Short mmCIF file of C-alpha atoms and ligand atoms in Angstrom, two decimals:
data_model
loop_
_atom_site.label_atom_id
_atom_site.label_comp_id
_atom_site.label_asym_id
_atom_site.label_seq_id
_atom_site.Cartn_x
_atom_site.Cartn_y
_atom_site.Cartn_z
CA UNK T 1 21.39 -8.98 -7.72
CA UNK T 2 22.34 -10.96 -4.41
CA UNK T 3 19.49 -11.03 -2.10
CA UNK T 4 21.31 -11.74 1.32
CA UNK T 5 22.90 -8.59 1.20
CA UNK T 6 19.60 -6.95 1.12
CA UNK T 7 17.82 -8.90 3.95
CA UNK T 8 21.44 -7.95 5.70
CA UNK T 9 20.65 -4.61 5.53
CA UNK T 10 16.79 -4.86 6.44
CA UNK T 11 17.80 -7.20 9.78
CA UNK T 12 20.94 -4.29 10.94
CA UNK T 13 18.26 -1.72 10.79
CA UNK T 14 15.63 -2.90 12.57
CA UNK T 15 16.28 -0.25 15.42
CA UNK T 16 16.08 2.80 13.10
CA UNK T 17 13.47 1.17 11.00
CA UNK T 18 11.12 0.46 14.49
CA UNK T 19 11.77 3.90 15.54
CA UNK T 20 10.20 5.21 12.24
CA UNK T 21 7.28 2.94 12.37
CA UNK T 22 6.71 4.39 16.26
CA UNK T 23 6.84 8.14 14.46
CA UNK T 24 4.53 6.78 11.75
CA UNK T 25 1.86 5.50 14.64
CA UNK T 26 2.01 8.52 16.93
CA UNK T 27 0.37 10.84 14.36
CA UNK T 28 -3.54 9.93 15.04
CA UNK T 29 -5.10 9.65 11.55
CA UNK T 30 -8.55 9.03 12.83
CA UNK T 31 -10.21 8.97 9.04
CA UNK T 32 -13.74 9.26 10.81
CA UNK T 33 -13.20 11.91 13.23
CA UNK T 34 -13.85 15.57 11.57
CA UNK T 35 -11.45 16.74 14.52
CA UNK T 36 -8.13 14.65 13.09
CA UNK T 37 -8.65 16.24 10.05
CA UNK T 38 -5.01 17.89 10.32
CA UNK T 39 -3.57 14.95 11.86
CA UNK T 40 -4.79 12.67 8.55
CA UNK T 41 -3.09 15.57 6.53
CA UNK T 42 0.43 15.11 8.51
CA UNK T 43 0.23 11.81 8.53
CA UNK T 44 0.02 11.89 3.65
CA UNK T 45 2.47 14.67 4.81
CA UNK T 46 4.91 12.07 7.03
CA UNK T 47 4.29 9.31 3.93
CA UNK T 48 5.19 11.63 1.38
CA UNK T 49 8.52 12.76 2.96
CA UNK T 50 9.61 8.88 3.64
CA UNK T 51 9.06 7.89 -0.02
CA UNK T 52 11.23 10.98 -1.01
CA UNK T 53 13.42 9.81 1.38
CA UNK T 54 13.54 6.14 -0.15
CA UNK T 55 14.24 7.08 -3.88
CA UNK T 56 10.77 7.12 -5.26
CA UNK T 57 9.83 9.34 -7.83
CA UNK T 58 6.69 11.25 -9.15
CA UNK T 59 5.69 11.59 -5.22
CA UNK T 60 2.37 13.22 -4.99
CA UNK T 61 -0.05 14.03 -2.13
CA UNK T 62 -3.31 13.88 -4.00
CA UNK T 63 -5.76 15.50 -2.61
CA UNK T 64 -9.66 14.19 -2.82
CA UNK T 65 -12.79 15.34 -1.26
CA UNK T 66 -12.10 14.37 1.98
CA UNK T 67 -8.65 12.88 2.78
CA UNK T 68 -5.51 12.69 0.32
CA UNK T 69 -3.93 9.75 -1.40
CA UNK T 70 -0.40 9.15 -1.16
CA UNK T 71 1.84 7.95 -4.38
CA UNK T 72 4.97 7.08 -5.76
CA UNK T 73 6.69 5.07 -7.91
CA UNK T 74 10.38 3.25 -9.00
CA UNK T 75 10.03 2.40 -13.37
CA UNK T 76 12.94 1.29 -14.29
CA UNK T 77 11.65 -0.66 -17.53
CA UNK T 78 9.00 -1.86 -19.01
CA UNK T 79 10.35 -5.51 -19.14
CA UNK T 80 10.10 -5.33 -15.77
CA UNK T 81 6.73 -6.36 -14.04
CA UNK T 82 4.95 -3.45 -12.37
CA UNK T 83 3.76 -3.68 -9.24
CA UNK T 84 1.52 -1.86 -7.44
CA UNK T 85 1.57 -1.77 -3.90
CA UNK T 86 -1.83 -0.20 -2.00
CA UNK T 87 -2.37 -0.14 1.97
CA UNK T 88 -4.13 2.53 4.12
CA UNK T 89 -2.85 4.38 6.24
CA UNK T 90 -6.08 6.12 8.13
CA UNK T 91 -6.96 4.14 11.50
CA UNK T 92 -10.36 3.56 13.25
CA UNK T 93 -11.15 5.80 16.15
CA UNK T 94 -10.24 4.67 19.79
CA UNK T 95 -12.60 5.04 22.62
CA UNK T 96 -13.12 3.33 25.07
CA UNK T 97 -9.66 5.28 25.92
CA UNK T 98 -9.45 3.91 29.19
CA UNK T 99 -9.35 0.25 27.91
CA UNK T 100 -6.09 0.97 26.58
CA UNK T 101 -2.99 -0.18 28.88
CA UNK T 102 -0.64 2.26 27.01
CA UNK T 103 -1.84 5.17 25.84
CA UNK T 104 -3.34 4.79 21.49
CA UNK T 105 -0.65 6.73 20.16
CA UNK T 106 2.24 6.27 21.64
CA UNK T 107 3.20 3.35 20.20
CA UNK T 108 4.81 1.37 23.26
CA UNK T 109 6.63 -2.19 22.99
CA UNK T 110 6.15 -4.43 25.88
CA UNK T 111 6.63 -8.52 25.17
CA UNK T 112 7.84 -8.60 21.78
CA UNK T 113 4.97 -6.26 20.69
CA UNK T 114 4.64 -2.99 19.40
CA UNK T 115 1.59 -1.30 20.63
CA UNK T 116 -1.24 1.33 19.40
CA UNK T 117 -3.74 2.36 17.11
CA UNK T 118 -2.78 1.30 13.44
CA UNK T 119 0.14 -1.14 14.65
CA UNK T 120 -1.32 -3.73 12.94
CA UNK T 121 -3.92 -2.03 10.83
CA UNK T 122 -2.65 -0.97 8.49
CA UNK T 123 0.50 1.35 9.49
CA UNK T 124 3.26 -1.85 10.39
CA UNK T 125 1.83 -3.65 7.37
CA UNK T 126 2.46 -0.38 5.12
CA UNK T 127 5.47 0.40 6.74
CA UNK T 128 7.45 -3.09 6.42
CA UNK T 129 6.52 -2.87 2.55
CA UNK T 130 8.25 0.66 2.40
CA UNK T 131 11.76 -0.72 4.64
CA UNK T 132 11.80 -3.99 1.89
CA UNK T 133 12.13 -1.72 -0.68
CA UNK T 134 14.49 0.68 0.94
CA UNK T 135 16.67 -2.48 1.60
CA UNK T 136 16.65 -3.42 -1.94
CA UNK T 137 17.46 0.29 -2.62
CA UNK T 138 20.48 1.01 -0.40
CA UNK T 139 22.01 -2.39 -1.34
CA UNK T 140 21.76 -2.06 -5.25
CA UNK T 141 20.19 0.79 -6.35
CA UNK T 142 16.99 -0.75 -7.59
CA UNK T 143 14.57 -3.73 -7.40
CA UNK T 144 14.25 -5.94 -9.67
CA UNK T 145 10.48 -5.06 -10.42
CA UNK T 146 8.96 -1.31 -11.11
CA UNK T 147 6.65 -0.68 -7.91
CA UNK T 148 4.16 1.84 -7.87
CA UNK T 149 2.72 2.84 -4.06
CA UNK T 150 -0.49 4.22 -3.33
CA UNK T 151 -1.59 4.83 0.38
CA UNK T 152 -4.89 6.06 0.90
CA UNK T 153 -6.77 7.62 4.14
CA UNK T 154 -10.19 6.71 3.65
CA UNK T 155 -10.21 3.05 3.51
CA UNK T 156 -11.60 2.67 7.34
CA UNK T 157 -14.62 4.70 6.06
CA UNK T 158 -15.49 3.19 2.92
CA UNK T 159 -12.88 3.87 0.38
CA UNK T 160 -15.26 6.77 -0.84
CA UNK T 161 -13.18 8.87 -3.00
CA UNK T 162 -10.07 6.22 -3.75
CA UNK T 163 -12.79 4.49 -6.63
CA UNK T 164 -13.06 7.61 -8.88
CA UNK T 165 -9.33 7.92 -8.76
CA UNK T 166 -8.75 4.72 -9.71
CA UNK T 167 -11.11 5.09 -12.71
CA UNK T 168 -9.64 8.31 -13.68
CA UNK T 169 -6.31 7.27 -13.29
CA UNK T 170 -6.12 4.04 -14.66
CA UNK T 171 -2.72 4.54 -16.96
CA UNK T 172 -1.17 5.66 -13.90
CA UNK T 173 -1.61 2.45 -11.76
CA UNK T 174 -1.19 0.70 -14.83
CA UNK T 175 0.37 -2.78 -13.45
CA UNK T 176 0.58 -6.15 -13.75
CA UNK T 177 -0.47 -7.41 -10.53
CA UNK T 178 -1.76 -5.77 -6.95
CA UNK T 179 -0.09 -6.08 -3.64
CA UNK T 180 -1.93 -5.25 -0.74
CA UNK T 181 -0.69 -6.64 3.49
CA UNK T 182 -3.29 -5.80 5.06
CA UNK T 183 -4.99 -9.13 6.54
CA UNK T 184 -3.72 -11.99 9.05
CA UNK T 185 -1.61 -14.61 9.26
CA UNK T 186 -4.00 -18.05 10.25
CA UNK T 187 -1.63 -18.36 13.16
CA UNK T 188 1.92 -17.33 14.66
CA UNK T 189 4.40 -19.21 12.87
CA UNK T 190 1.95 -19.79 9.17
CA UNK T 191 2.10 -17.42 6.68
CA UNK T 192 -0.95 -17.22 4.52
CA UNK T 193 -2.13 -16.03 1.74
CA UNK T 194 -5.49 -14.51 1.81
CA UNK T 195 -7.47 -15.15 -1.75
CA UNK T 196 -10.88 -14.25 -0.03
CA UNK T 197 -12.51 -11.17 1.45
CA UNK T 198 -16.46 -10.19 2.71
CA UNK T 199 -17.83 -7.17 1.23
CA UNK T 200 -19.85 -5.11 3.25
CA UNK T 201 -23.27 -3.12 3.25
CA UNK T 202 -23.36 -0.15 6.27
CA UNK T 203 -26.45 1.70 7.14
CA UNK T 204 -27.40 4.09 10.25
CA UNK T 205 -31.41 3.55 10.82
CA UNK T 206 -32.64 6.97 12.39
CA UNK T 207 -36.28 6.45 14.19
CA UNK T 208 -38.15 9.59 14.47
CA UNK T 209 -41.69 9.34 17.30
CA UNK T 210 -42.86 12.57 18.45
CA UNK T 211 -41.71 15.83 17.83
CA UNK T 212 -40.13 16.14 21.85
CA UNK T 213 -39.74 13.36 24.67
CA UNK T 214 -43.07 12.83 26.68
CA UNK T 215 -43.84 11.46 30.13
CA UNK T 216 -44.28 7.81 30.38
CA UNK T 217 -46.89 8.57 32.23
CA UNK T 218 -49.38 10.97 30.81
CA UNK T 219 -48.67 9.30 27.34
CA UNK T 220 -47.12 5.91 27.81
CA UNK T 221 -49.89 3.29 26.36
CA UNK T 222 -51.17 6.05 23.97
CA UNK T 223 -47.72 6.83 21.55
CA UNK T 224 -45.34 4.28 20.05
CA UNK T 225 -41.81 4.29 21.91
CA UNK T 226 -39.70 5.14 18.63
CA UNK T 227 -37.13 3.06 20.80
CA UNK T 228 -39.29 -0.10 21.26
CA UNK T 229 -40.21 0.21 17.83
CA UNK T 230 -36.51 -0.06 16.71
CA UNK T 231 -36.46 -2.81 19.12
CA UNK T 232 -39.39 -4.39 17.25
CA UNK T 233 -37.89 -3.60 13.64
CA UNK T 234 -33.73 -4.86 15.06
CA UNK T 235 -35.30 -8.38 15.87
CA UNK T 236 -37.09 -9.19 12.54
CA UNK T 237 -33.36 -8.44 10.89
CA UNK T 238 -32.25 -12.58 11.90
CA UNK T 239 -34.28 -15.15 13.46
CA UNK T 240 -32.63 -16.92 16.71
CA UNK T 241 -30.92 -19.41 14.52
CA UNK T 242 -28.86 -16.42 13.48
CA UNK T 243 -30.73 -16.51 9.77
CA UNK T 244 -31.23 -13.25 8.33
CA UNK T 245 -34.46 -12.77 7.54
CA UNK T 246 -34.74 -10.25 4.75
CA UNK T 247 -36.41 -12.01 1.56
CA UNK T 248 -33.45 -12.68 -1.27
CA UNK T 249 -30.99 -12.19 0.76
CA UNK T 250 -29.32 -16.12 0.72
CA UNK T 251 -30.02 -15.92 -3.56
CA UNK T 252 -26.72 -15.11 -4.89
CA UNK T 253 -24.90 -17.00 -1.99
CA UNK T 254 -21.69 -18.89 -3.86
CA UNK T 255 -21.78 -22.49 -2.18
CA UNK T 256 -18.39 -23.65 -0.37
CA UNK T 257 -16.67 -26.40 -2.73
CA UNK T 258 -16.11 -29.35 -1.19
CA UNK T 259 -12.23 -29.13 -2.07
CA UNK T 260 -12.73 -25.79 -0.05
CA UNK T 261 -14.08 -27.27 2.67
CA UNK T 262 -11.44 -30.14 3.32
CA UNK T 263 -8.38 -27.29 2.51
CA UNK T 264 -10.25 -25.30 5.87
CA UNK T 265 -10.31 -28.49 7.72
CA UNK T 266 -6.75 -29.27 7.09
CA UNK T 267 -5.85 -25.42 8.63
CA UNK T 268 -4.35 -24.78 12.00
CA UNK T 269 -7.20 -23.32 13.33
CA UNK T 270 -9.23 -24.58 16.94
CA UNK T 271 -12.25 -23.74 17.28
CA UNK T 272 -11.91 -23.97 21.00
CA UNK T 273 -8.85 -22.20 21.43
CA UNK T 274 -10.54 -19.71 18.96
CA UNK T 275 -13.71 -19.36 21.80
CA UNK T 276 -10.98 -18.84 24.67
CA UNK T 277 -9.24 -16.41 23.38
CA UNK T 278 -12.58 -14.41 23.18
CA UNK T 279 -13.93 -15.79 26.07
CA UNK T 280 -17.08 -16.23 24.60
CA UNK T 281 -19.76 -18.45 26.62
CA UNK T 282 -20.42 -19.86 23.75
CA UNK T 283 -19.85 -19.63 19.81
CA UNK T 284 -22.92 -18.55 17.98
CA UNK T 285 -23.12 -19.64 13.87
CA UNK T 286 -25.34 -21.40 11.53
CA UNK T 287 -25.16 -25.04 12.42
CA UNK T 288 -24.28 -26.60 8.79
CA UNK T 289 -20.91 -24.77 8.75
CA UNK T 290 -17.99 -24.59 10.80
CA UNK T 291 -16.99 -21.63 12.33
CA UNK T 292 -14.32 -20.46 9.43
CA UNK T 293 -16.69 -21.28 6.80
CA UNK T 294 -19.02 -19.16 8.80
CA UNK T 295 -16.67 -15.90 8.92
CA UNK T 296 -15.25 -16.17 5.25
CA UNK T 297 -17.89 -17.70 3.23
CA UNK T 298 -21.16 -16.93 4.97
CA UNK T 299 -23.07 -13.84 5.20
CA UNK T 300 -23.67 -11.91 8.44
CA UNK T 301 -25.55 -8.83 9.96
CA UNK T 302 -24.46 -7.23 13.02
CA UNK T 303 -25.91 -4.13 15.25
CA UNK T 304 -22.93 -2.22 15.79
CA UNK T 305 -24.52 0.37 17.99
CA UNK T 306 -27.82 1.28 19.60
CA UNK T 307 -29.02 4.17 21.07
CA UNK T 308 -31.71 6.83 22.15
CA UNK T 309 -33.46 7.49 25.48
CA UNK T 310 -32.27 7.96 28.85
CA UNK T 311 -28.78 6.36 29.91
CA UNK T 312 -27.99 8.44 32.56
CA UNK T 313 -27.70 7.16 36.67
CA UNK T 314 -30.64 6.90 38.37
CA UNK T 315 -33.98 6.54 36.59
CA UNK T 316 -36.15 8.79 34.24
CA UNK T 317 -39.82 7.82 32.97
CA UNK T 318 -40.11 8.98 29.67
CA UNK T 319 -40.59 8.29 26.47
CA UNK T 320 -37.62 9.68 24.42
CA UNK T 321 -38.90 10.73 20.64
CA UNK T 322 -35.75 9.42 19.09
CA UNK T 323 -34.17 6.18 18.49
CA UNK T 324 -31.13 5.23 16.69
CA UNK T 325 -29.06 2.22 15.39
CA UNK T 326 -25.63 1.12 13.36
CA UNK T 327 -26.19 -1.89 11.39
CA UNK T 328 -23.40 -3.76 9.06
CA UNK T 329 -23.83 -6.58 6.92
CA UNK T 330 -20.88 -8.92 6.01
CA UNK T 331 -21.42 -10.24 2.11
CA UNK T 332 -19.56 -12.82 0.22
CA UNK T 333 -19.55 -14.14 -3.32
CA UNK T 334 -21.89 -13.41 -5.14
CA UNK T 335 -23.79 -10.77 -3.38
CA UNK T 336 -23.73 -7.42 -4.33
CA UNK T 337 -23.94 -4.55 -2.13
CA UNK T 338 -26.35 -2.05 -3.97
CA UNK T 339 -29.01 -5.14 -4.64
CA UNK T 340 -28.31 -5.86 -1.15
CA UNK T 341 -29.12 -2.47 0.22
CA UNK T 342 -32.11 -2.57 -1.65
CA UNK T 343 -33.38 -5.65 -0.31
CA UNK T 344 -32.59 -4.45 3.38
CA UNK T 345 -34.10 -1.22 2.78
CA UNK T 346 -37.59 -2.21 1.08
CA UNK T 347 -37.82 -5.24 3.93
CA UNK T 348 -37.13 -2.26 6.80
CA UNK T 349 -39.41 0.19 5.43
CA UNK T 350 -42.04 -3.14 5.42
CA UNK T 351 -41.53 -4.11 8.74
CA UNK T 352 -41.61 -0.76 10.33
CA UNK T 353 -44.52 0.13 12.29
CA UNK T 354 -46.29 2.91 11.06
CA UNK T 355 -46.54 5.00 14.08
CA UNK T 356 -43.57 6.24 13.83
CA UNK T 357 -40.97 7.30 10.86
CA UNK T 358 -37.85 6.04 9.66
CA UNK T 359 -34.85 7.33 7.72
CA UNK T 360 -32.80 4.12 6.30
CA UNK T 361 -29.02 5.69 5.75
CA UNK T 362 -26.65 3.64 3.64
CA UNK T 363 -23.62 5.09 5.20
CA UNK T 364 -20.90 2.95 2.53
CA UNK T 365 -20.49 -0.12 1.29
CA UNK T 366 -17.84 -3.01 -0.50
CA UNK T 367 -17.77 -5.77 -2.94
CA UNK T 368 -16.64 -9.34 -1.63
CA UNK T 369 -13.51 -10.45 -3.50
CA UNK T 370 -12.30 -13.75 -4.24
CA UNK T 371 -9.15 -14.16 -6.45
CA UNK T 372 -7.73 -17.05 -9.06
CA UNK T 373 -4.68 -18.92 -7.01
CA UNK T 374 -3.65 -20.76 -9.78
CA UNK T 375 -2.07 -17.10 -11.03
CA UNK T 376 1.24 -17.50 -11.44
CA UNK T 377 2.17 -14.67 -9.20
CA UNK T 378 -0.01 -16.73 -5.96
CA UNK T 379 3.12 -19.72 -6.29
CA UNK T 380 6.02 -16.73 -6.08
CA UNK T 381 4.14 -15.33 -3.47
CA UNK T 382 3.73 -18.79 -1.59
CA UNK T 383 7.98 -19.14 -2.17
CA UNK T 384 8.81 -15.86 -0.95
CA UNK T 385 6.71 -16.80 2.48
CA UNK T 386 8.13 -19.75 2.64
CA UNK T 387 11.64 -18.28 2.58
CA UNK T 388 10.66 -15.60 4.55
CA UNK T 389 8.98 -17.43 7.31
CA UNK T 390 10.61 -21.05 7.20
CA UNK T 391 7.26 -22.64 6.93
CA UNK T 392 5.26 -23.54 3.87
CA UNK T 393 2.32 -20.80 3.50
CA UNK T 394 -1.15 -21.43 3.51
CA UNK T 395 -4.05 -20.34 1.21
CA UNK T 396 -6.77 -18.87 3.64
CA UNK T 397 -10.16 -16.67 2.95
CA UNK T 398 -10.97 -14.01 5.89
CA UNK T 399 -14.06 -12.50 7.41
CA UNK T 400 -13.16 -8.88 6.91
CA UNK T 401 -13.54 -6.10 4.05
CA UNK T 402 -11.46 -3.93 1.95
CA UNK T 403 -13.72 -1.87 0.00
CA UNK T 404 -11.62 -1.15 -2.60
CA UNK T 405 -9.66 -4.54 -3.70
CA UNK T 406 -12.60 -5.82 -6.10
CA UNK T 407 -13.03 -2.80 -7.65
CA UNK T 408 -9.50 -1.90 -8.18
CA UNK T 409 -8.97 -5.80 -9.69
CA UNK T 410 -11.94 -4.93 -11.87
CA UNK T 411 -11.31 -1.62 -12.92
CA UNK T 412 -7.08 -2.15 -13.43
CA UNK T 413 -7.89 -5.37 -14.66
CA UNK T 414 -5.77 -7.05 -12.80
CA UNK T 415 -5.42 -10.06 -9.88
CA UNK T 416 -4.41 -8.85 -6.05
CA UNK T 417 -2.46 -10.91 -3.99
CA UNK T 418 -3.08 -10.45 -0.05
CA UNK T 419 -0.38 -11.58 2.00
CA UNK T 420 -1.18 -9.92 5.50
CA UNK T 421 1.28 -10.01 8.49
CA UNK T 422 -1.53 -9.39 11.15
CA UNK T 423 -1.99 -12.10 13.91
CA UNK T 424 -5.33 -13.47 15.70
CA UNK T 425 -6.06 -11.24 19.04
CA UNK T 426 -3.97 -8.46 17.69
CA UNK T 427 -7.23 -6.00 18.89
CA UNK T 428 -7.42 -4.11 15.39
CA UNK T 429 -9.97 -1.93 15.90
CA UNK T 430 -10.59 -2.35 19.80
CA UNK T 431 -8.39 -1.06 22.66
CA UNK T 432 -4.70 -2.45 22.97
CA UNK T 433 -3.95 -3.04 19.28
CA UNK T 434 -0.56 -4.52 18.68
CA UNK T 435 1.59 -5.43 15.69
CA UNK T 436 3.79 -8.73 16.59
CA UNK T 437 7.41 -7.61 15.91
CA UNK T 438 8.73 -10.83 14.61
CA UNK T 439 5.96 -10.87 11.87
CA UNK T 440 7.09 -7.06 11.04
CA UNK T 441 10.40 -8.41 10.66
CA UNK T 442 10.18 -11.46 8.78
CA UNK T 443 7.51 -9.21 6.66
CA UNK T 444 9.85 -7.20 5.70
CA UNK T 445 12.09 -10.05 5.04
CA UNK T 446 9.46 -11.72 3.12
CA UNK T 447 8.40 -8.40 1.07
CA UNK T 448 12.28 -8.42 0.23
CA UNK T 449 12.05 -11.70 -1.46
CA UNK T 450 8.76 -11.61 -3.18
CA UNK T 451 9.88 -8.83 -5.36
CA UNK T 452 12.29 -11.19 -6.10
CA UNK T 453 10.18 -13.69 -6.37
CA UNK T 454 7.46 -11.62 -8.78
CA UNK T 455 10.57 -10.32 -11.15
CA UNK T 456 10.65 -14.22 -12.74
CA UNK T 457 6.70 -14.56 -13.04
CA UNK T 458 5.54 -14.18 -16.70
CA UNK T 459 2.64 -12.02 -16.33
N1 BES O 1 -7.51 -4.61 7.66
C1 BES O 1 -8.91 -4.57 7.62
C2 BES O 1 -9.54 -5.62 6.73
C3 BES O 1 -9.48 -7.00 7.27
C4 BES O 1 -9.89 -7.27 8.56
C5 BES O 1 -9.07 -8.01 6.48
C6 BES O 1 -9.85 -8.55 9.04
C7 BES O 1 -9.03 -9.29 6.96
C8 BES O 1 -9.41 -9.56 8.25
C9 BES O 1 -9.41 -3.23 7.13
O1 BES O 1 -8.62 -2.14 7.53
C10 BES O 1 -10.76 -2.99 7.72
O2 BES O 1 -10.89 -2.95 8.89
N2 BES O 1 -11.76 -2.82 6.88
C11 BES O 1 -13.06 -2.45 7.31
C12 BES O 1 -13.74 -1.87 6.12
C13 BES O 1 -15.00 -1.12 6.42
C14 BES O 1 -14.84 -0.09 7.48
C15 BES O 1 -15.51 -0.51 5.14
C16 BES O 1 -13.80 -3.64 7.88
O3 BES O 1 -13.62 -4.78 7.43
O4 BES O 1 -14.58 -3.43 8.80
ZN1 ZN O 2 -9.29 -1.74 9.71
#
């Protein structure tokens, strides 16, 4: 089966395939907002029409507690390897909505870039997977591998109700290898391959004083301030070296290789250029490492949001009887997140003061991953970049999570290759989130080929 033909095809419909992508961002699938609901429902609804639309077959919407799962498949064989594509295609909520230049979901192309919530994360990376294999489709019929796609909505809230589907399901998703874009590329121009993710332990710490707020005067001095006691308990979490302080936390910290640490060195990363782009005064991590062996092989913990009291203009003395805070940890090999949680929760309840009482939430939680590159399917993958791109790829780790990729390894028993099309300062997650539309083209160009690519792997 000729391949040119078939990356042909992909580069004369760029126009019609963009246009579908900009349909696919407009609907807002906000996973974590009760009041998209419908919208996450239209958007399974919009998936499950394209893959009908494609060729695949046994389509389902399947729905779960909360939001549905999307799948379908192409079997041709069982010589064939089976792949099994997953992405997401829920996206994070997006106030502050005046940040935003365009608005979130309109999905707007200015420079090169297309623009909106779930560009980048994970809608373009989703979408350039489906267009490779329409390519492949329209040209000749088939691929050269069986694929089997499943797109959940959950996996910006924790991947909740994807992990007893998996378990239940595990003839269905059957496969001999996972596929999942949804990470970065090191840098414009170097396609990587991601063998290394964080895991991550979420909690919501509720501080409860007095039954109603009081004057500051007629009680301040008397009462505990439920907020300056979540003050008190927030800054016993790390010490001002940025070491977290919660006994057994560092135990089951894998140490960085040596060999790792001179492949890192050898990547196109700056740390200064990294600090510009930010615009951070300064960089803040643990002085031993440098900063990407800080984001992927490190631990962190992070106050994602505070709040409680009075906010408003103008001034108010009182003491408020609430207090509230977000609080994410970032875990790597070997932690585990329910030990973890432990640990933070029995060194909370310890520090708290006991004037005042405290409800310790754990609001969801991921394994790390870390995958075997010498698997055969890591050197197609590495070709199929290459060919793709024009540039030898690189073997990177990243910072961020995916709840569900060590579980699904575990449970399928199988490895997952990331290859993720994302760029640095493409604003996932923040205001003005963009998906570069070179890398969405040479994705799909590269998805095109890696089928390829995987079809001559012995698995
Ligand atoms: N696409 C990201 C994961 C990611 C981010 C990988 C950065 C590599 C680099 C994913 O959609 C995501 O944002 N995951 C969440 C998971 C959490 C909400 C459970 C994350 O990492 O915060
Ligand atoms: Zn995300």
């Amino acid at each position: 089966m000729k391949i040119s033909s078939v990356i042909d095809f992909s580069r004369n419909n760029q126009d019609l395939f963009l246009s579908q992508l900009k349909d696919f961002i407009k609907i807002p699938s906000i996973s974590s907002s009760p009041n998209n609901n419908q919208d996450v429902q239209n958007c399974a609804k919009f998936l499950y029409n394209d893959l009908i639309n494609i060729g695949f077959t046994n389509v389902e919407i399947i729905e779960t507690k909360k939001h549905p799962i999307v799948y379908g498949e192409l079997f041709y064989s069982k010589r064939l390897p089976t792949i099994l594509i997953y992405g997401h295609y829920d996206v994070q909520p997006v106030n502050p909505l005046k940040l935003w230049t365009s608005p979130p979901f309109e999905a707007t192309i200015r420079d090169g870039r297309l623009y909106g919530r779930g560009t980048v994360d994970d809608k373009g990376q989703v979408h350039l997977h489906l267009k490779a294999i329409e390519s492949w489709l329209k040209v000749h019929k088939k691929l050269p591998v069986n694929i089997k796609f499943i797109i959940e909505g959950e996996e910006e809230i924790g991947s909740e109700n994807l992990e007893p589907f998996i378990k239940e399901n595990k003839n269905k998703l059957d496969s001999d290898l996972i596929i999942i874009s949804d990470t970065s590329m090191i840098k414009k121009g170097f396609p990587s391959i991601t063998y290394g993710l964080r895991g991550i332990s979420y909690f919501q710490l509720d501080v409860k004083g007095t039954s109603q707020d009081l004057h500051s005067g007629m009680y301040g001095g008397a009462v505990k301030n439920p907020i300056n006691a979540l003050v008190e308990i927030l800054s016993k979490l790390r010490n001002s070296n940025g070491k977290i302080l919660i006994p057994s936390f560092y135990d089951k910290v894998r140490k960085i290789l040596p060999s790792e640490r001179k492949s890192f060195s050898e990547l196109p990363f700056d740390e200064v250029e990294f600090q510009k782009n930010i615009q951070a005064p300064k960089l803040f991590n643990e002085k031993e490492y440098s900063i990407l062996e800080s984001l992927w092989c490190r631990p962190s913990l992070d106050i994602n949001g505070i709040w409680g009291g009075f906010t408003e203009e103008g001034s108010k003395t009182v003491i408020p009887s609430e207090a509230h805070a977000k609080v994410s940890l970032r875990l790597v090999p070997d932690q585990k997140p329910n030990e973890i949680e432990t640990l933070f929760e029995n060194y909370i309840k310890k520090i708290s003061p006991n004037e005042i009482n405290i409800h310790i939430e754990r609001m969801h939680g991921g394994n790390p991953f870390i995958s075997d590159i010498t698997h055969p399917a890591f050197k197609a993958a590495s070709l199929a970049l290459e060919k793709g791109f024009g540039k030898k790829a690189v073997f990177i780790r990243e910072g961020g999570s995916i709840p569900i990729v060590n579980n699904m390894c575990d449970v399928l028993n199988v490895n997952c290759l990331l290859i993720g099309f994302g760029l640095p300062g493409e604003n996932a997650h923040a205001p003005d989130e963009w998906l570069d539309l070179d890398n969405y083209r040479l994705g799909i160009e590269s998805a095109i080929h890696l089928y390829k690519g995987l079809s001559e792997v012995k698995f």
